[in-house]
Amino acid sequence: MSTSSLRRQMKNIVHNYSEAEIKVREATSNDPWGPSSSLMSEIADLTYNVVAFSEIMSMIWKRLNDHGKNWRHVYKAMTLMEYLIKTGSE
């Protein structure tokens, strides 16, 4: 397990993120590869739950507002948003 993955898990625990928020954080991480289609599909399925939808959109908004060295957060949040527009809840 990498250092960044351990750090991400600790932040998830400390900030008490929900399952939906954790999945969005994983999909929009700074890892050099894109989010998996299975993870994006899980997030799209979660958008049909009103509470999870709100949490997902809130986390995506946070990621879209990152800058500097976290440019991958922004890029991956846009990729995830495009996927959710096509396959998620209306």
mmCIF file of C-alpha atoms in Angstrom:
data_model
loop_
_atom_site.group_PDB
_atom_site.id
_atom_site.type_symbol
_atom_site.label_atom_id
_atom_site.label_comp_id
_atom_site.label_asym_id
_atom_site.label_seq_id
_atom_site.Cartn_x
_atom_site.Cartn_y
_atom_site.Cartn_z
ATOM 1 C CA MET A 1 0.000 0.000 0.000
ATOM 2 C CA SER A 2 1.457 3.342 -1.017
ATOM 3 C CA THR A 3 1.959 6.358 1.206
ATOM 4 C CA SER A 4 -0.611 8.398 -0.718
ATOM 5 C CA SER A 5 -3.176 5.637 -0.313
ATOM 6 C CA LEU A 6 -2.557 5.465 3.451
ATOM 7 C CA ARG A 7 -2.792 9.251 3.702
ATOM 8 C CA ARG A 8 -6.078 9.183 1.761
ATOM 9 C CA GLN A 9 -7.497 6.516 4.102
ATOM 10 C CA MET A 10 -6.513 8.546 7.161
ATOM 11 C CA LYS A 11 -8.175 11.679 5.748
ATOM 12 C CA ASN A 12 -11.314 9.654 5.023
ATOM 13 C CA ILE A 13 -11.450 8.529 8.658
ATOM 14 C CA VAL A 14 -10.537 11.896 10.202
ATOM 15 C CA HIS A 15 -13.062 13.823 8.076
ATOM 16 C CA ASN A 16 -15.695 11.084 8.517
ATOM 17 C CA TYR A 17 -16.427 10.970 4.774
ATOM 18 C CA SER A 18 -19.406 8.928 3.591
ATOM 19 C CA GLU A 19 -19.092 5.996 1.183
ATOM 20 C CA ALA A 20 -20.116 8.251 -1.724
ATOM 21 C CA GLU A 21 -17.555 10.926 -0.807
ATOM 22 C CA ILE A 22 -14.802 8.311 -0.457
ATOM 23 C CA LYS A 23 -15.579 6.920 -3.907
ATOM 24 C CA VAL A 24 -15.472 10.407 -5.454
ATOM 25 C CA ARG A 25 -12.165 11.135 -3.678
ATOM 26 C CA GLU A 26 -10.765 7.863 -5.044
ATOM 27 C CA ALA A 27 -12.005 8.591 -8.577
ATOM 28 C CA THR A 28 -10.532 12.109 -8.507
ATOM 29 C CA SER A 29 -7.254 11.318 -6.755
ATOM 30 C CA ASN A 30 -3.831 12.612 -7.827
ATOM 31 C CA ASP A 31 -2.825 9.136 -9.008
ATOM 32 C CA PRO A 32 -1.380 9.278 -12.545
ATOM 33 C CA TRP A 33 -4.128 7.063 -14.024
ATOM 34 C CA GLY A 34 -7.772 7.876 -14.657
ATOM 35 C CA PRO A 35 -10.742 6.648 -12.640
ATOM 36 C CA SER A 36 -11.830 3.098 -13.452
ATOM 37 C CA SER A 37 -15.082 2.615 -15.329
ATOM 38 C CA SER A 38 -16.331 0.303 -12.568
ATOM 39 C CA LEU A 39 -15.743 2.997 -9.918
ATOM 40 C CA MET A 40 -17.465 5.652 -12.030
ATOM 41 C CA SER A 41 -20.368 3.238 -12.563
ATOM 42 C CA GLU A 42 -20.693 2.724 -8.788
ATOM 43 C CA ILE A 43 -20.753 6.493 -8.279
ATOM 44 C CA ALA A 44 -23.370 6.878 -11.040
ATOM 45 C CA ASP A 45 -25.554 4.280 -9.286
ATOM 46 C CA LEU A 46 -25.208 6.195 -6.010
ATOM 47 C CA THR A 47 -26.611 9.350 -7.647
ATOM 48 C CA TYR A 48 -30.094 7.780 -7.507
ATOM 49 C CA ASN A 49 -29.972 8.204 -3.709
ATOM 50 C CA VAL A 50 -30.874 11.813 -2.828
ATOM 51 C CA VAL A 51 -28.471 12.054 0.125
ATOM 52 C CA ALA A 52 -25.588 10.415 -1.753
ATOM 53 C CA PHE A 53 -26.258 12.650 -4.779
ATOM 54 C CA SER A 54 -25.796 15.748 -2.624
ATOM 55 C CA GLU A 55 -22.573 14.369 -1.110
ATOM 56 C CA ILE A 56 -21.217 13.410 -4.541
ATOM 57 C CA MET A 57 -21.905 16.822 -6.044
ATOM 58 C CA SER A 58 -20.431 18.599 -3.018
ATOM 59 C CA MET A 59 -17.199 16.592 -3.255
ATOM 60 C CA ILE A 60 -16.992 17.105 -7.033
ATOM 61 C CA TRP A 61 -17.384 20.854 -6.464
ATOM 62 C CA LYS A 62 -14.507 20.796 -3.942
ATOM 63 C CA ARG A 63 -12.330 18.923 -6.429
ATOM 64 C CA LEU A 64 -13.194 21.323 -9.262
ATOM 65 C CA ASN A 65 -11.975 24.211 -7.102
ATOM 66 C CA ASP A 66 -8.518 22.703 -6.482
ATOM 67 C CA HIS A 67 -5.523 24.277 -8.218
ATOM 68 C CA GLY A 68 -1.778 24.118 -8.605
ATOM 69 C CA LYS A 69 -0.243 20.721 -7.969
ATOM 70 C CA ASN A 70 -3.738 19.194 -7.630
ATOM 71 C CA TRP A 71 -4.628 19.771 -11.277
ATOM 72 C CA ARG A 72 -5.483 16.072 -11.614
ATOM 73 C CA HIS A 73 -8.335 16.578 -9.119
ATOM 74 C CA VAL A 74 -9.876 19.106 -11.507
ATOM 75 C CA TYR A 75 -9.294 17.027 -14.634
ATOM 76 C CA LYS A 76 -10.674 13.841 -13.084
ATOM 77 C CA ALA A 77 -13.639 15.680 -11.544
ATOM 78 C CA MET A 78 -14.529 16.922 -15.032
ATOM 79 C CA THR A 79 -14.164 13.396 -16.416
ATOM 80 C CA LEU A 80 -16.393 12.035 -13.642
ATOM 81 C CA MET A 81 -18.937 14.831 -14.152
ATOM 82 C CA GLU A 82 -19.177 14.024 -17.869
ATOM 83 C CA TYR A 83 -19.764 10.354 -17.028
ATOM 84 C CA LEU A 84 -22.447 11.224 -14.458
ATOM 85 C CA ILE A 85 -24.254 13.505 -16.917
ATOM 86 C CA LYS A 86 -24.424 10.622 -19.392
ATOM 87 C CA THR A 87 -25.232 7.745 -17.012
ATOM 88 C CA GLY A 88 -26.235 9.087 -13.591
ATOM 89 C CA SER A 89 -29.508 10.287 -12.133
ATOM 90 C CA GLU A 90 -31.276 13.196 -13.776
#
